[in-house]
Amino acid sequence: MNIIKATHQLAMDTNALAELSKAKGLQEDANIFYKQAYELEKKAALMTSAADKDPVPHFILLRSAVALAYKSKLYKDSQRLIEICLSENPPAFIRHDLAEINELLKHDHVDAPSNEELELEGLLTKVNAEESEITIKDQVESQKYSIIVPQHQLVDIIKQYWFQKVLVKVRQTTYGIMILEKIQAAT
């Protein structure tokens, strides 16, 4: 059994412990187990890639991690993984499941604004390929912004803009997750 399958199996076993604890009325224990299951499933998902020979297991593991984050009440993590998964162009059945979870997230966070468009200017200072993320540092306020980028665009962005001043347009989700819409060199 490879490490990905073993990690996934451990996540599912931990999820079962969470469900059992919940059924017994032990909500605190259930929450702890759900969070452990989420961390394990996320780890398994990030050991795979949409660029794998068969990308479907990657998307299934991501979807599972999204659901476990939701069960753990880690709503921001859940939405972040949804955006990462969607940026990698998953199959339709995964998109459908993610849309359902996204609707649940919206109902759980009704007081937050919906998607917002923002423009940011700063220095591209960090890339996290595993999390499909770049970091822009606003040089005026010294604020750092983490932005999700479609996996297939990461290499081009690094080549063109690494440690350069850039202007980015982002979409900010209900939970404050920023998703890249457009990037260009700042003037």
Tab-separated table of C-alpha atoms in Angstrom:
chain	number	residue	atom	x	y	z
A	1	MET	CA	0.000	0.000	0.000
A	2	ASN	CA	1.508	3.343	-0.945
A	3	ILE	CA	1.729	6.361	1.364
A	4	ILE	CA	-1.166	8.212	-0.322
A	5	LYS	CA	-3.574	5.291	0.107
A	6	ALA	CA	-2.397	4.721	3.684
A	7	THR	CA	-2.843	8.403	4.572
A	8	HIS	CA	-6.298	8.445	2.973
A	9	GLN	CA	-7.292	5.271	4.843
A	10	LEU	CA	-6.122	6.766	8.131
A	11	ALA	CA	-8.196	9.884	7.368
A	12	MET	CA	-11.282	7.751	6.715
A	13	ASP	CA	-10.711	5.735	9.910
A	14	THR	CA	-10.364	8.981	11.868
A	15	ASN	CA	-13.540	10.304	10.231
A	16	ALA	CA	-15.320	7.130	11.388
A	17	LEU	CA	-14.147	7.833	14.941
A	18	ALA	CA	-15.546	11.360	14.599
A	19	GLU	CA	-18.913	10.033	13.436
A	20	LEU	CA	-19.005	7.529	16.301
A	21	SER	CA	-18.121	10.222	18.829
A	22	LYS	CA	-20.813	12.483	17.402
A	23	ALA	CA	-23.400	9.684	17.620
A	24	LYS	CA	-22.484	9.166	21.276
A	25	GLY	CA	-22.960	12.897	21.960
A	26	LEU	CA	-19.241	13.550	22.419
A	27	GLN	CA	-19.113	16.650	20.196
A	28	GLU	CA	-15.714	17.905	21.421
A	29	ASP	CA	-14.126	14.542	20.626
A	30	ALA	CA	-15.905	14.481	17.262
A	31	ASN	CA	-14.512	17.934	16.399
A	32	ILE	CA	-10.979	16.831	17.270
A	33	PHE	CA	-11.299	13.696	15.119
A	34	TYR	CA	-12.819	15.646	12.196
A	35	LYS	CA	-9.892	18.089	12.262
A	36	GLN	CA	-7.376	15.234	12.354
A	37	ALA	CA	-9.172	13.516	9.464
A	38	TYR	CA	-9.156	16.771	7.488
A	39	GLU	CA	-5.415	17.286	7.990
A	40	LEU	CA	-4.683	13.717	6.892
A	41	GLU	CA	-6.922	13.914	3.824
A	42	LYS	CA	-5.446	17.270	2.806
A	43	LYS	CA	-1.978	15.752	3.133
A	44	ALA	CA	-3.007	12.827	0.908
A	45	ALA	CA	-4.569	15.189	-1.651
A	46	LEU	CA	-1.459	17.367	-1.816
A	47	MET	CA	0.706	14.300	-2.456
A	48	THR	CA	-1.180	13.945	-5.747
A	49	SER	CA	-1.544	16.354	-8.644
A	50	ALA	CA	-3.919	17.304	-11.428
A	51	ALA	CA	-0.958	16.624	-13.716
A	52	ASP	CA	-0.813	12.941	-12.686
A	53	LYS	CA	-1.384	10.288	-15.346
A	54	ASP	CA	-4.851	9.778	-13.842
A	55	PRO	CA	-5.878	13.049	-12.120
A	56	VAL	CA	-9.273	11.794	-10.864
A	57	PRO	CA	-7.908	10.468	-7.525
A	58	HIS	CA	-6.384	13.905	-6.897
A	59	PHE	CA	-9.755	15.582	-7.342
A	60	ILE	CA	-11.569	12.964	-5.251
A	61	LEU	CA	-9.093	13.437	-2.407
A	62	LEU	CA	-9.429	17.228	-2.640
A	63	ARG	CA	-13.231	16.972	-2.586
A	64	SER	CA	-13.001	14.722	0.463
A	65	ALA	CA	-10.648	17.176	2.204
A	66	VAL	CA	-13.115	19.999	1.428
A	67	ALA	CA	-15.949	18.032	3.045
A	68	LEU	CA	-13.856	17.173	6.102
A	69	ALA	CA	-12.812	20.814	6.521
A	70	TYR	CA	-16.494	21.731	6.403
A	71	LYS	CA	-17.392	19.085	9.006
A	72	SER	CA	-14.563	20.472	11.152
A	73	LYS	CA	-16.099	23.951	10.885
A	74	LEU	CA	-12.899	25.097	9.181
A	75	TYR	CA	-14.954	27.021	6.650
A	76	LYS	CA	-12.130	29.186	5.329
A	77	ASP	CA	-9.985	26.095	4.708
A	78	SER	CA	-12.919	24.417	2.991
A	79	GLN	CA	-13.491	27.359	0.669
A	80	ARG	CA	-9.758	27.681	-0.008
A	81	LEU	CA	-9.535	24.043	-1.100
A	82	ILE	CA	-12.644	24.480	-3.259
A	83	GLU	CA	-10.946	27.344	-5.089
A	84	ILE	CA	-7.705	25.383	-5.491
A	85	CYS	CA	-9.605	22.409	-6.881
A	86	LEU	CA	-11.684	24.540	-9.257
A	87	SER	CA	-8.537	26.273	-10.525
A	88	GLU	CA	-7.265	22.856	-11.651
A	89	ASN	CA	-10.325	22.135	-13.843
A	90	PRO	CA	-11.828	19.079	-12.116
A	91	PRO	CA	-14.344	16.691	-13.723
A	92	ALA	CA	-18.014	17.751	-13.750
A	93	PHE	CA	-19.061	15.429	-10.913
A	94	ILE	CA	-16.436	17.002	-8.636
A	95	ARG	CA	-17.511	20.533	-9.662
A	96	HIS	CA	-21.088	19.592	-8.762
A	97	ASP	CA	-20.102	18.336	-5.304
A	98	LEU	CA	-17.950	21.405	-4.669
A	99	ALA	CA	-20.820	23.694	-5.678
A	100	GLU	CA	-23.051	21.970	-3.109
A	101	ILE	CA	-20.484	22.455	-0.342
A	102	ASN	CA	-19.960	26.055	-1.437
A	103	GLU	CA	-23.705	26.654	-1.041
A	104	LEU	CA	-23.525	25.253	2.490
A	105	LEU	CA	-20.622	27.602	3.205
A	106	LYS	CA	-22.652	30.588	2.013
A	107	HIS	CA	-25.539	29.644	4.319
A	108	ASP	CA	-23.167	29.276	7.270
A	109	HIS	CA	-21.679	32.721	6.698
A	110	VAL	CA	-24.628	34.896	5.683
A	111	ASP	CA	-23.292	38.097	7.246
A	112	ALA	CA	-20.206	38.241	5.010
A	113	PRO	CA	-20.097	40.042	1.691
A	114	SER	CA	-20.170	37.880	-1.408
A	115	ASN	CA	-17.378	37.879	-3.971
A	116	GLU	CA	-15.545	41.187	-4.223
A	117	GLU	CA	-13.206	42.392	-6.958
A	118	LEU	CA	-9.995	43.991	-5.688
A	119	GLU	CA	-6.907	45.488	-7.269
A	120	LEU	CA	-3.582	45.129	-5.463
A	121	GLU	CA	-0.109	46.376	-6.283
A	122	GLY	CA	3.037	44.971	-4.785
A	123	LEU	CA	6.071	42.756	-5.098
A	124	LEU	CA	5.712	39.067	-5.960
A	125	THR	CA	7.741	37.660	-3.074
A	126	LYS	CA	6.678	34.067	-2.556
A	127	VAL	CA	5.348	31.070	-4.453
A	128	ASN	CA	3.890	27.942	-2.884
A	129	ALA	CA	3.383	25.480	-5.743
A	130	GLU	CA	1.922	22.798	-3.471
A	131	GLU	CA	-0.893	25.152	-2.395
A	132	SER	CA	-1.201	26.881	-5.835
A	133	GLU	CA	-0.486	30.204	-4.194
A	134	ILE	CA	1.556	33.362	-4.705
A	135	THR	CA	2.237	36.080	-2.153
A	136	ILE	CA	2.201	39.760	-3.047
A	137	LYS	CA	3.736	42.243	-0.606
A	138	ASP	CA	2.244	45.728	-0.672
A	139	GLN	CA	5.309	47.954	-0.298
A	140	VAL	CA	3.354	50.935	1.016
A	141	GLU	CA	1.613	49.194	3.928
A	142	SER	CA	3.959	46.174	4.180
A	143	GLN	CA	0.840	43.965	4.016
A	144	LYS	CA	1.155	40.479	2.486
A	145	TYR	CA	-1.626	38.959	0.396
A	146	SER	CA	-1.870	35.261	-0.410
A	147	ILE	CA	-3.548	34.657	-3.757
A	148	ILE	CA	-4.649	31.350	-5.276
A	149	VAL	CA	-3.458	30.886	-8.837
A	150	PRO	CA	-4.508	28.196	-11.311
A	151	GLN	CA	-1.774	25.541	-11.210
A	152	HIS	CA	-1.153	25.738	-14.959
A	153	GLN	CA	-0.315	29.481	-14.693
A	154	LEU	CA	2.208	29.250	-11.851
A	155	VAL	CA	5.319	28.572	-13.930
A	156	ASP	CA	4.574	31.406	-16.362
A	157	ILE	CA	3.916	33.819	-13.513
A	158	ILE	CA	7.190	32.874	-11.835
A	159	LYS	CA	9.128	33.297	-15.089
A	160	GLN	CA	7.565	36.652	-15.935
A	161	TYR	CA	7.069	38.350	-12.584
A	162	TRP	CA	9.318	36.794	-9.950
A	163	PHE	CA	10.357	39.478	-7.457
A	164	GLN	CA	8.919	42.215	-9.645
A	165	LYS	CA	6.326	44.826	-8.861
A	166	VAL	CA	2.968	43.626	-10.174
A	167	LEU	CA	-0.612	44.794	-10.390
A	168	VAL	CA	-3.135	42.050	-9.721
A	169	LYS	CA	-6.887	41.866	-9.945
A	170	VAL	CA	-8.347	39.325	-7.559
A	171	ARG	CA	-11.733	37.995	-6.602
A	172	GLN	CA	-12.172	37.741	-2.857
A	173	THR	CA	-14.581	35.084	-1.607
A	174	THR	CA	-16.964	35.190	1.329
A	175	TYR	CA	-14.241	33.885	3.640
A	176	GLY	CA	-11.559	36.265	2.365
A	177	ILE	CA	-9.821	33.830	0.008
A	178	MET	CA	-8.221	35.716	-2.885
A	179	ILE	CA	-8.255	34.189	-6.359
A	180	LEU	CA	-6.195	35.625	-9.187
A	181	GLU	CA	-8.181	37.084	-12.066
A	182	LYS	CA	-5.386	38.989	-13.834
A	183	ILE	CA	-1.711	39.822	-13.291
A	184	GLN	CA	0.528	42.302	-15.082
A	185	ALA	CA	3.696	44.266	-14.484
A	186	ALA	CA	3.083	47.442	-12.490
A	187	THR	CA	3.936	50.710	-14.149
